[in-house]
Coordinates of C-alpha atoms and ligand atoms in Angstrom, one line a residue:
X107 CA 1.8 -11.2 -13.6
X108 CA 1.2 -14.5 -11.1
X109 CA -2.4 -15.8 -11.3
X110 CA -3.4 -15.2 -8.2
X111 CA -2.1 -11.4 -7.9
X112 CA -3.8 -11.4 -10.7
X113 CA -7.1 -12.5 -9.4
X114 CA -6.9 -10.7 -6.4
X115 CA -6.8 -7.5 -8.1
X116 CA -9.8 -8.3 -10.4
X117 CA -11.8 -8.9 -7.5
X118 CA -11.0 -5.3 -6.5
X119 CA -11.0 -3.3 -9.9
X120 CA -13.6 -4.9 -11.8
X121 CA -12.6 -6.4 -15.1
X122 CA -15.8 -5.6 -16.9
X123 CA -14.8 -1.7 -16.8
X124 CA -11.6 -1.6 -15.1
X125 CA -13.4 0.7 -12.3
X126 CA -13.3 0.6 -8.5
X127 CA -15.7 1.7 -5.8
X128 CA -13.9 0.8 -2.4
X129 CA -15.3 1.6 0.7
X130 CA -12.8 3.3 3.4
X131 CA -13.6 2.5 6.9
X132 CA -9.8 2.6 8.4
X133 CA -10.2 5.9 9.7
X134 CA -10.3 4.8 13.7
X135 CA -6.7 3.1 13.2
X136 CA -5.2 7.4 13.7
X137 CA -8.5 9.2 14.1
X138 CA -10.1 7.4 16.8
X139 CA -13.9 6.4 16.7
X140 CA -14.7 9.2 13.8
X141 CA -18.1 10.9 13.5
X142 CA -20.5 8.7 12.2
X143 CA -18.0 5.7 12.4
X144 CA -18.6 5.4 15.5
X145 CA -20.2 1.7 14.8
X146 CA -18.6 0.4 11.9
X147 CA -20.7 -2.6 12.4
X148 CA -23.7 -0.8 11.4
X149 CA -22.0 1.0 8.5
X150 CA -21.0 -2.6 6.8
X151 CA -24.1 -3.7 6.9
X152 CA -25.6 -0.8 5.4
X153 CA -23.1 -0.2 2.8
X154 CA -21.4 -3.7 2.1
X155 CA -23.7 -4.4 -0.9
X156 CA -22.9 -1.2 -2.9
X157 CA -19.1 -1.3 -2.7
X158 CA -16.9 -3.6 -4.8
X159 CA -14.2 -3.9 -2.1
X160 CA -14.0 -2.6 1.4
X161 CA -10.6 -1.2 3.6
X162 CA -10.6 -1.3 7.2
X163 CA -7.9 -2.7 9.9
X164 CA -7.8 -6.5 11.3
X165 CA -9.7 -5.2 14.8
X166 CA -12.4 -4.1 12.9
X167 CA -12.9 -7.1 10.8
X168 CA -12.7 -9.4 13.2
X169 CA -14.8 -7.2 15.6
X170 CA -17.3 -5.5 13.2
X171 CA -17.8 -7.9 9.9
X172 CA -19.4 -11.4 10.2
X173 CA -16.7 -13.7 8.5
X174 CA -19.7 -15.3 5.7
X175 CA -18.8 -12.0 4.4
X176 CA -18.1 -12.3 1.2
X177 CA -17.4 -8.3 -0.1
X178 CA -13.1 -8.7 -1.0
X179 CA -10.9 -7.0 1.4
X180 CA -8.5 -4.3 1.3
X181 CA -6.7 -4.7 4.8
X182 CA -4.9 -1.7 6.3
X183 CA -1.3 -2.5 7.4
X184 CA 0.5 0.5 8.6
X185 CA -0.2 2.8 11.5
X186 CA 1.4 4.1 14.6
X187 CA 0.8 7.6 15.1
X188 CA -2.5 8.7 16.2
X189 CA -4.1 12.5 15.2
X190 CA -2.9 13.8 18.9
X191 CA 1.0 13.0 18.0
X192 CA 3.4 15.3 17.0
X193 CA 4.3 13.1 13.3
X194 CA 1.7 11.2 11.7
X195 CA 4.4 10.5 9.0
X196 CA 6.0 7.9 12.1
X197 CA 4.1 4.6 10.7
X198 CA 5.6 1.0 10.4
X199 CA 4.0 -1.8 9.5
X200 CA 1.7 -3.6 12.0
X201 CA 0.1 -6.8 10.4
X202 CA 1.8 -9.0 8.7
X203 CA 1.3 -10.2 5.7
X204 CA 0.8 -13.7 7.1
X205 CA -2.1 -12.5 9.2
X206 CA -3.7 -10.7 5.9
X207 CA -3.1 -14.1 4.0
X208 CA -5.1 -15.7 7.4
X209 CA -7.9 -12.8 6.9
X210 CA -8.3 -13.8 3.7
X211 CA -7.6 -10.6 2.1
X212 CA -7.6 -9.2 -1.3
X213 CA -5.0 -6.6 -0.8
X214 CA -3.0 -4.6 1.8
X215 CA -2.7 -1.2 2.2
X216 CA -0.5 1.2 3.5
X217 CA 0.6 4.7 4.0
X218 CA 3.6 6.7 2.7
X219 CA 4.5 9.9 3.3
X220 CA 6.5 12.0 0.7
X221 CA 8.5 14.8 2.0
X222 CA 7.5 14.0 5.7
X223 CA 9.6 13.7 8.3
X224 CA 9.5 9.6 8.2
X225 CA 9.6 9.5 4.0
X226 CA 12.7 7.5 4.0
X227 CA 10.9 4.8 6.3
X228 CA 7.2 5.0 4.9
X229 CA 9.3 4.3 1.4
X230 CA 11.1 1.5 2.9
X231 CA 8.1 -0.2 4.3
X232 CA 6.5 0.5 0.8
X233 CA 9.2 -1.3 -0.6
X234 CA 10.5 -4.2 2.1
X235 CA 6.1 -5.2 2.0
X236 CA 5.7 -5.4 -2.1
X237 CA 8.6 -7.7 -1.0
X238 CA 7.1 -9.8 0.8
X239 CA 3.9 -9.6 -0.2
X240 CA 4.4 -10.7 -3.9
X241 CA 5.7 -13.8 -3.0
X242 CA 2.0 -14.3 -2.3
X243 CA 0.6 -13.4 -5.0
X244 CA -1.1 -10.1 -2.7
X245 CA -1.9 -6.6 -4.2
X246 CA -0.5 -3.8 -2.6
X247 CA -2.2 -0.3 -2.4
X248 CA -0.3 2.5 -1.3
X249 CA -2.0 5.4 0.1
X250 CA -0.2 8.6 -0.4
X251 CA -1.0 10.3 2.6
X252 CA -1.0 14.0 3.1
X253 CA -1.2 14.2 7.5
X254 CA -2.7 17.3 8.6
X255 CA -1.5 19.2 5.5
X256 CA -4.1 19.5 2.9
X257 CA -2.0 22.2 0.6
X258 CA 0.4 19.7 -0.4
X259 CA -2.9 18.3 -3.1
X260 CA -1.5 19.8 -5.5
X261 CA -0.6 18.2 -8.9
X262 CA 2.9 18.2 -8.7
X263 CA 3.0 16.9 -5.1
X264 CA 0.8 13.8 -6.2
X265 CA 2.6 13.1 -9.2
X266 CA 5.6 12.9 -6.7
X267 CA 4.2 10.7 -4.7
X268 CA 1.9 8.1 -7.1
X269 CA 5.0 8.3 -9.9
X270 CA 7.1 6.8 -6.3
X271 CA 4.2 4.4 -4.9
X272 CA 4.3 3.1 -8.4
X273 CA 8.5 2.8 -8.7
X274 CA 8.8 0.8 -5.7
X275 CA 6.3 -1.9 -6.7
X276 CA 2.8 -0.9 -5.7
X277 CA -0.1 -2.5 -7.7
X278 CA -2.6 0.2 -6.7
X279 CA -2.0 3.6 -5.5
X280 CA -4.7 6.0 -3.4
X281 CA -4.4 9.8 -3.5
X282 CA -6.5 12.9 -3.9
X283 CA -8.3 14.7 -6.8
X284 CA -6.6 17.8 -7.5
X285 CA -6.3 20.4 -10.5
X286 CA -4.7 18.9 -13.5
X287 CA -5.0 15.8 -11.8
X288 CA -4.4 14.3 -16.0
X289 CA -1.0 15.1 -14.8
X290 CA -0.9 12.3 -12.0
X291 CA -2.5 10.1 -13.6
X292 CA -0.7 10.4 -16.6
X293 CA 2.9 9.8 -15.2
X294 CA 2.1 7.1 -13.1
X295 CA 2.0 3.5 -14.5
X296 CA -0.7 1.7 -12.1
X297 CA -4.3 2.2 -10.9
X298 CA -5.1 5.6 -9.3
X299 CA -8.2 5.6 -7.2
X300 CA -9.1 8.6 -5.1
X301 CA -10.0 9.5 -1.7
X302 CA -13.0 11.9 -0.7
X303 CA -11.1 13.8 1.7
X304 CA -13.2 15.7 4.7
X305 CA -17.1 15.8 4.3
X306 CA -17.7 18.7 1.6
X307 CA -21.7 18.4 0.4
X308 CA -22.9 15.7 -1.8
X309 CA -23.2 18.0 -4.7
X310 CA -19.5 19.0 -5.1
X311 CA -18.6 15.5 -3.8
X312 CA -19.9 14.0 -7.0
X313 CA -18.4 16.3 -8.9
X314 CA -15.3 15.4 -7.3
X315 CA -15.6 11.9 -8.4
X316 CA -17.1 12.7 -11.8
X317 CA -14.0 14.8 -12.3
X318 CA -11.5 12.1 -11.3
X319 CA -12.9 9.4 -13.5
X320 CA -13.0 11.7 -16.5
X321 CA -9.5 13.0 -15.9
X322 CA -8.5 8.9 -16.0
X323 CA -8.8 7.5 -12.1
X324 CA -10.0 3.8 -12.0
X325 CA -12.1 5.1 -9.2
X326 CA -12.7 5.6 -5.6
X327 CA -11.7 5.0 -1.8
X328 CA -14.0 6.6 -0.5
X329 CA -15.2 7.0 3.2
X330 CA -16.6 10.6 5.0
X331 CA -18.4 11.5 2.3
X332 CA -20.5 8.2 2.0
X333 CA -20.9 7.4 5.8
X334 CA -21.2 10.7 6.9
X335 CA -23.6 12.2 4.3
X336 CA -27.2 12.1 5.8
X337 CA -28.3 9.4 3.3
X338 CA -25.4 7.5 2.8
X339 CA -27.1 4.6 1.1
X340 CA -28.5 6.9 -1.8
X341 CA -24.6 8.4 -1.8
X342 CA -23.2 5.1 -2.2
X343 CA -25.4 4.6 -4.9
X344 CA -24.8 8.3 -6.6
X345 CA -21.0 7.8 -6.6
X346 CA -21.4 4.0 -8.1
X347 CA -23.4 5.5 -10.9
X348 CA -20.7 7.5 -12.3
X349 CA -18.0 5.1 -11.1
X350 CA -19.7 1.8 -13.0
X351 CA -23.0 4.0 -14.7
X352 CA -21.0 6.6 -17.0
X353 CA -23.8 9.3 -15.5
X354 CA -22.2 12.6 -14.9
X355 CA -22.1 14.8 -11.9
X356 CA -25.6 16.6 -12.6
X357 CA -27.5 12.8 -13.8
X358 CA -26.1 11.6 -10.1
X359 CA -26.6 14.3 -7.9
X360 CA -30.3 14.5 -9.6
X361 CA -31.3 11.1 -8.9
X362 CA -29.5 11.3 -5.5
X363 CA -31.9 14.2 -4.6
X364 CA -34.8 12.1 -6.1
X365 CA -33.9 8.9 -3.8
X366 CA -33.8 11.2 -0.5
X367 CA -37.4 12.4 -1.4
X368 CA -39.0 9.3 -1.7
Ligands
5RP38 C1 -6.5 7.5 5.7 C2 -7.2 6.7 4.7 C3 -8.7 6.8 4.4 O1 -9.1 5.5 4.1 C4 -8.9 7.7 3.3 O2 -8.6 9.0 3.6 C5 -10.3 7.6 2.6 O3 -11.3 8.2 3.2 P1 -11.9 9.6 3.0 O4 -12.7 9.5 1.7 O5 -12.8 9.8 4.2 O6 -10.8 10.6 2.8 O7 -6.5 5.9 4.0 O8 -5.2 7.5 5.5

């Protein structure tokens, strides 16, 4: 692998345990200004310092993150449908891999959709960026998105679509936790790191993550259930400890409920 792919992708999964805690922030580029993302400013600067990486767009870098800001990036490259369209499948690419290079970035990101309407294109994209973007020496994480339809996280369906991220070229691929999810991981050749998905209580959301990195996930990408948990610093923190810490579910949520007391 070229050095500075190389690099770049240490500075994202940590070398020392080969573990991730990214923070997601992207959600405005479909969803709009999201409950409790309302100002991602404040959100950075409450958060920055527990994450290893962070993934947002180029508008909300530029607009929202001081540039002495030294937490790597993971900048979102795809969009184009928002949550009122008919097909959030319909994404292309919208910032190049020049500008990511110019944002200084430590990876791109962007969505596929397997089975959707726009598959063929989402693939494409997936394929025509890893492209371009390894003659840079630039990561690419492809998110396996699920649009409105949660039932598809199922372990089949995610095998389907990691086992694909992974065939066209992606160096890090994002989906959910799901049953079996030994299965995913297990067929697919790079880095899994998970999503939260919508805000379920803190409790079964560290579970979630416990599960994940026991079942073999290099970690998370997570965003709702960090920023919009009451106490998302002491979240942060819970999720990190089993991420980097090796405490289980009960040892987090425990000392998460001791933090919120004090
Ligand atoms: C949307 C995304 C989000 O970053 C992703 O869903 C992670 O956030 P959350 O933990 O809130 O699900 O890539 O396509």
């Amino acid at each position: 692998m070229d050095w500075g792919l190389k690099n770049r992708i240490s500075r994202i999964i940590k070398p020392h345990d080969n573990k991730t805690v990214m923070l997601a922030i992207d959600h405005g580029y479909f969803l709009g200004p999201t409950e409790k993302l309302e100002n991602p400013r404040k959100t950075v600067q409450q958060l920055e310092k527990f994450c290893d990486s962070i993934m947002l767009t180029r508008g909300i870098l530029r607009t929202s993150v001081n540039a002495k800001f030294i937490t790597p990036i993971v900048l979102r490259i795809s969009g184009g449908s928002s949550i009122i369209s008919n097909d959030l499948s319909n994404e292309k690419i919208t910032t190049s891999i020049k500008e990511s290079i110019r944002l200084n970035a430590s990876a791109v990101a962007m969505s596929i959709f397997v089975g959707a309407k726009y598959e063929h294109n989402s693939l494409i994209n997936l394929g025509n960026i890893v492209n371009e973007a390894e003659e840079y020496g630039m990561p690419v994480l492809a998110v396996t998105a699920v649009g409105k339809e949660l039932e598809k996280r199922d372990a089949r369906y995610l095998s389907l679509s990691c086992r694909i991220a992974a065939e066209f070229g992606a160096h890090i691929v994002k989906t959910y936790y799901c049953d079996n999810f030994e299965k995913v991981v297990n067929s697919c050749s790079i880095p899994i790191i998970i999503a939260g998905g919508p805000k379920i209580n803190e409790q079964k959301a560290l579970q979630l993550t416990y599960d994940a990195i026991n079942a073999g996930a290099s970690g998370v990408d997570m965003g709702r259930n960090i920023w919009q948990s009451d106490h998302p610093i002491e979240m942060i923190k819970a999720v990190r400890s089993i991420v980097h810490g090796n405490k289980s579910a009960n040892e987090a949520y425990k000392n998460f409920k001791l933090a919120i007391q004090d």
